[in-house]
XYZ file of C-alpha atoms in Angstrom:
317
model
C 159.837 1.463 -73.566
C 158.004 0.308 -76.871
C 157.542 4.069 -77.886
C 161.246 4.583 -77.708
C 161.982 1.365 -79.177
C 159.327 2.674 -82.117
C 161.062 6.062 -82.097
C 164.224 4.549 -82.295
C 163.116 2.413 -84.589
C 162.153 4.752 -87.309
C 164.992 6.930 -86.654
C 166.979 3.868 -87.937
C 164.914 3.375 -91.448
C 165.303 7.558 -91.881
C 168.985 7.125 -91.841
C 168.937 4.029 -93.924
C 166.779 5.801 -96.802
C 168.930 8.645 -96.238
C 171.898 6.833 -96.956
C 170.261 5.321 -100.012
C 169.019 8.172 -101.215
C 172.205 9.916 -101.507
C 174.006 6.893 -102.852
C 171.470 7.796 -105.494
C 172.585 11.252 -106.126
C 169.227 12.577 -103.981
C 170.960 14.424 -102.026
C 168.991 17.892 -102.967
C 165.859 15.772 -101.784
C 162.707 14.442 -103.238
C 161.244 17.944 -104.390
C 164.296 18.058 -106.810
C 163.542 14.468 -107.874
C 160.078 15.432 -108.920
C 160.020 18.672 -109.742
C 163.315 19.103 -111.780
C 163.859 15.543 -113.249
C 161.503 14.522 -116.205
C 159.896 11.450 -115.391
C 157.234 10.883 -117.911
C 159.006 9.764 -121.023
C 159.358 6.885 -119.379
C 155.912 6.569 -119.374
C 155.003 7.958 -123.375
C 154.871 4.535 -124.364
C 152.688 2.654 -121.978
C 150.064 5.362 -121.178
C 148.548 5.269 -124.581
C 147.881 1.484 -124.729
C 146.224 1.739 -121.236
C 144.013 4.450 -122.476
C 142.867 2.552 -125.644
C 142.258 -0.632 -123.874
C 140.411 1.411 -121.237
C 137.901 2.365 -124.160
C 137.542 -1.077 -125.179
C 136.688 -2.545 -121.792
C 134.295 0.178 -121.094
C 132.413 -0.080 -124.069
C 132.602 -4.169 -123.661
C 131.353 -3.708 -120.223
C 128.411 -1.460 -121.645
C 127.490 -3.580 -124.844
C 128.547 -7.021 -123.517
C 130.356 -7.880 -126.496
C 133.949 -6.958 -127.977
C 133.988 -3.626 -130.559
C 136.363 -5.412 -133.132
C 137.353 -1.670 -134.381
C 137.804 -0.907 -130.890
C 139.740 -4.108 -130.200
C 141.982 -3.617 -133.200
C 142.975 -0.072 -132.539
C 144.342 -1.151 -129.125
C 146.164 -4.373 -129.862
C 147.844 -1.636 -132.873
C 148.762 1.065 -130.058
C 149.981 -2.342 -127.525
C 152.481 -3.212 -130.534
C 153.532 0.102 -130.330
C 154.021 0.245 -126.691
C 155.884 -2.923 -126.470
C 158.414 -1.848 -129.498
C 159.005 1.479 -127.963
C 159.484 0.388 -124.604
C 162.020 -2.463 -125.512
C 163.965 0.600 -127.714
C 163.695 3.059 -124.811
C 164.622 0.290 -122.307
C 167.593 -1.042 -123.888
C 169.187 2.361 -124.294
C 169.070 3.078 -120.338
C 165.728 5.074 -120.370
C 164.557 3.224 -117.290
C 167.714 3.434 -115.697
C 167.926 5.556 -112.085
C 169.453 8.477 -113.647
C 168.326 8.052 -117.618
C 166.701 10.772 -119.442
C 166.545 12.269 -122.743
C 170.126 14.146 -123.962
C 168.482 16.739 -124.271
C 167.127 17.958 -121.029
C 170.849 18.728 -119.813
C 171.282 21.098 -122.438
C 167.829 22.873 -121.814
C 168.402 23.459 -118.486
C 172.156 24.810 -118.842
C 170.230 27.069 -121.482
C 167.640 28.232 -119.430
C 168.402 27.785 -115.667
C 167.346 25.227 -112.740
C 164.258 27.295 -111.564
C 162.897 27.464 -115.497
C 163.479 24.095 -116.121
C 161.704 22.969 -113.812
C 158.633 24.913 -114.333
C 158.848 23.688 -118.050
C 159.277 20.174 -116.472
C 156.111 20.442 -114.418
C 153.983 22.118 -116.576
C 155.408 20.741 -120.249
C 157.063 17.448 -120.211
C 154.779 16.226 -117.307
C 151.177 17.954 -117.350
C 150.618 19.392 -120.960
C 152.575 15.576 -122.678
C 150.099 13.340 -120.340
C 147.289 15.184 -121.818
C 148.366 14.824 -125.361
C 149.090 10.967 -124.779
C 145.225 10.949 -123.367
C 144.199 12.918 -126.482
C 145.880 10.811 -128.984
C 143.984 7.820 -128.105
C 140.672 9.994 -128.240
C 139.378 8.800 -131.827
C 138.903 5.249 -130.212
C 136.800 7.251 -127.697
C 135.300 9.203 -131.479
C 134.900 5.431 -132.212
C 132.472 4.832 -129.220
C 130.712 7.260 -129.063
C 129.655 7.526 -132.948
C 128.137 3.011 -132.504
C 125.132 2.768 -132.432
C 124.407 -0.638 -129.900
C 121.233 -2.214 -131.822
C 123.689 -2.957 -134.352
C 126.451 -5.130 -134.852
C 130.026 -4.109 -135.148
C 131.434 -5.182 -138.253
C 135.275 -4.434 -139.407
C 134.958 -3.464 -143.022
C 138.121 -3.164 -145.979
C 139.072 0.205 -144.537
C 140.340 -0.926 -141.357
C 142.196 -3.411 -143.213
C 144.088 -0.525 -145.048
C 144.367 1.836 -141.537
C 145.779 -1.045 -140.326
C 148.323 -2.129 -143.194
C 149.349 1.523 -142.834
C 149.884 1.582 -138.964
C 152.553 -1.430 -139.475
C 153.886 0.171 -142.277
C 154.878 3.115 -140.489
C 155.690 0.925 -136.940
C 157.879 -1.217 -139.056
C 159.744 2.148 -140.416
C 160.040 3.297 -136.877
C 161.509 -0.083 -136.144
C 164.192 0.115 -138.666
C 165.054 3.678 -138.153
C 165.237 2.725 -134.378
C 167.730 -0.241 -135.039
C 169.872 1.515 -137.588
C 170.446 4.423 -134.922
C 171.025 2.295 -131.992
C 173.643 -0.003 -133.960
C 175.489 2.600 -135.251
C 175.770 4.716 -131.704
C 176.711 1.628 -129.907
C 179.589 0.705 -132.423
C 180.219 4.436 -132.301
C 180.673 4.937 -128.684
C 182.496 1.734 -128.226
C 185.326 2.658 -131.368
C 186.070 5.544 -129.535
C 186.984 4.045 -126.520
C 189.954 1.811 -128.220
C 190.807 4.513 -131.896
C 191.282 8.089 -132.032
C 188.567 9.865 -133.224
C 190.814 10.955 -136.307
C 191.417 7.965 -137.039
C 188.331 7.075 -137.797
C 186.229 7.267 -141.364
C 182.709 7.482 -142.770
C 179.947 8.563 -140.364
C 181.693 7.502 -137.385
C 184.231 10.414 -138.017
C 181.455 12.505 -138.705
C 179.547 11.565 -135.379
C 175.995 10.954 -136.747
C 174.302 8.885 -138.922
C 173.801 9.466 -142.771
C 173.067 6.113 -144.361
C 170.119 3.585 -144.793
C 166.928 5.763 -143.996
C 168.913 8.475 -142.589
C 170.105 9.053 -146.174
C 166.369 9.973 -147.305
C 165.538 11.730 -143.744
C 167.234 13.376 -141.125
C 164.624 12.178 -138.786
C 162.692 8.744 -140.304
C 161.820 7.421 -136.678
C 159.799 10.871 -135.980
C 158.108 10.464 -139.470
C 156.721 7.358 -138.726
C 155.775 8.349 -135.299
C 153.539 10.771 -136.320
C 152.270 8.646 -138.846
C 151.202 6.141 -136.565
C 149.009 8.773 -134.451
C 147.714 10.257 -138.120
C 146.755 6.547 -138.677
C 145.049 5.786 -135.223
C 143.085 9.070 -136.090
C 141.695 7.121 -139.392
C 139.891 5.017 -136.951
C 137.649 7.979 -136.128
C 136.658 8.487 -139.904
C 136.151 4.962 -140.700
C 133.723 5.160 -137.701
C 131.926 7.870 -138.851
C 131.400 7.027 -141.884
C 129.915 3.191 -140.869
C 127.443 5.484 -139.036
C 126.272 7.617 -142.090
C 126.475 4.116 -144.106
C 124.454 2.502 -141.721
C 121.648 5.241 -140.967
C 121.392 5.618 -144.933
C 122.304 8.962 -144.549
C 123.989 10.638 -147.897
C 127.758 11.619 -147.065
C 129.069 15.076 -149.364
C 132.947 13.639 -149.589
C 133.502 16.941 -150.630
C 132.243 18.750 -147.359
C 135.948 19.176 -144.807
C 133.355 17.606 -142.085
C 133.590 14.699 -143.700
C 137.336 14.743 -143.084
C 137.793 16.367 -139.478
C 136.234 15.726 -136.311
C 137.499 17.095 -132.948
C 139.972 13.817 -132.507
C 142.418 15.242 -134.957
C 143.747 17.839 -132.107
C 145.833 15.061 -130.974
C 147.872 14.190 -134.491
C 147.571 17.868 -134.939
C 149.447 19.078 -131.438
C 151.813 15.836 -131.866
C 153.190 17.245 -135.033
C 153.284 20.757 -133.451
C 154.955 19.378 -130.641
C 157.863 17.327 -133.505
C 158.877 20.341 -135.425
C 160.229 22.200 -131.551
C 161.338 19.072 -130.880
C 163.122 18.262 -134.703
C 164.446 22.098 -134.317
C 166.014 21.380 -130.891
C 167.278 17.976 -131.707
C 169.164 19.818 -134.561
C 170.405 23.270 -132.981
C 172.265 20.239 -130.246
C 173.263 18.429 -133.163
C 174.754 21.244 -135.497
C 176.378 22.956 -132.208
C 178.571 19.662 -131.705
C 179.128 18.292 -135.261
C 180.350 20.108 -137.379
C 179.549 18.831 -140.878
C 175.740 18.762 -139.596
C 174.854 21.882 -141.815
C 176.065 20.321 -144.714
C 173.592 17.173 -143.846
C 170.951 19.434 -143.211
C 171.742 21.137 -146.474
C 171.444 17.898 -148.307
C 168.848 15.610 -146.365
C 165.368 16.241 -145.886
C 164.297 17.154 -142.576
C 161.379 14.793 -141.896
C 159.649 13.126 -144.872
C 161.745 10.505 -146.840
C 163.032 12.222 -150.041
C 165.783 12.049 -152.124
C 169.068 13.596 -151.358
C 169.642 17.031 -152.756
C 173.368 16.618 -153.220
C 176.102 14.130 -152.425
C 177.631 14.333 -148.648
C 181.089 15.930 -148.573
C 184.068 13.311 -147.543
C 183.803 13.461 -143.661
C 186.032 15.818 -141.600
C 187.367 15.797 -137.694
C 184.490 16.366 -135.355
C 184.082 18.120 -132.210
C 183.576 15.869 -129.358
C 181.106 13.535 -129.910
């Protein structure tokens, strides 16, 4: 009798999860869930500042003492984290079925079955290994100390680090301006006709505060935040040539690159598909887009070409 009690038992919590699954919109099961819904941008920002602090316990577990360098470089990439996380948070990312806009219009591009081999293999597998590889110059930083010698943070880490919060505080601002105006965006256009509407709310995108100087400030600072972690690396190896006495040639491009700079290097790969995409959605549904494009730059903060055109009737935003 306890077997069938068991049995009947867990055929109970099967429907249950069933039922709760669907409610979910599961209903094409969990292989769909995992292989054809991208997961790991909800992950992009806390995976870095787990690897860097990773390097810093290791080495502190190794030494017996704190790398300040080491130390610095991950409380940087935590303030990142936490920023990012509180932006992606508040605009549903974590939500059951939040994901990036973009991912619909991929897949109605390329099919189900494609999609979800570029899910696998290129949102999942190829971006965890770039989040692991951005973080690698703190690994560059451990690897190039030398332990009979104490770890000293020197004027240059001062400036990497003025820089890093430079660029974290554009991202911030760039963030903030975007989210504002979408949210009062979104919620005019539930009570006034679109038409009726003027400025960049008629138009259906942003083109003021940073957005006047570049069409994309938050990804400019983004990768300026991973080409400033990667400073970390050459401050380190240049303490070590300082500190064995040995003669640097500034003028030699060793001096400049080390294997570490793959990950700034793919990042930036990886923005200008992702800039392109962002903009093929973007000049597909607004119309007055190209004439944006035509007047903004694309990435790095410049100023305007030519004045905006007054703002005409959109397509659907």
């Amino acid at each position: 009798m306890s077997c069938l009690s068991s049995l009947a038992t867990t055929a109970k919590w099967v429907r249950i999860c069933k039922w709760r699954w669907t409610e979910r919109g599961g209903e094409r099961g969990l292989m769909h869930w995992l292989f054809f819904f991208p997961r790991l941008d909800r992950a992009w920002s806390i995976l870095p500042a787990i690897h860097a602090w990773h390097y810093c316990y290791h080495d502190y577990l190794n030494r017996g003492a704190v790398h300040p360098r080491l130390f610095l470089a991950a409380f940087l990439i935590t303030l990142w984290g936490w920023r990012l996380t509180l932006n992606f948070a508040r605009k549903g990312g974590y939500s059951w079925g939040g994901q990036d806009y973009r991912y619909p219009y991929i897949k109605a591009k390329i099919g189900p079955v494609a999609m979800g081999f570029l899910n696998l293999f290129v949102i999942n597998i190829f971006q965890n290994a770039l989040l692991a590889l951005l973080t690698t110059p703190l690994w560059f930083t451990l690897l190039t100390y030398i332990p009979e010698w104490e770890a000293k943070l020197n004027w240059m880490d001062l400036g990497i680090s003025v820089l890093f919060l430079s660029f974290l505080l554009i991202e911030g601002i760039a963030d903030e301006q975007q989210y504002k105006f979408q949210t009062e965006k979104h919620a005019l256009l539930k009570h006034v006709p679109r038409d009726q509407l003027t400025g960049d709310y008629r138009r259906g995108f942003l083109t003021t505060g940073l957005f006047r100087y570049s069409r994309h400030a938050n990804f400019c600072a983004e990768m300026g935040i991973w080409w400033t972690v990667y400073l970390f690396s050459l401050n380190s190896m240049w303490t070590l040539y300082r500190d064995i006495e040995e003669p640097m040639n500034m003028l030699d491009p060793r001096s400049y690159i080390n294997w570490t700079i793959c990950g700034p290097v793919v990042l930036t790969m990886l923005f200008q598909g992702s800039t392109w995409l962002t903009e093929t959605i973007s000049a597909e549904k607004y119309p007055e887009y190209a004439s944006y494009m035509a007047s903004v730059s694309r990435i790095i903060p410049w100023k305007p070409r030519s004045p905006l055109p007054p703002s005409k009737e959109t397509k659907e935003a």
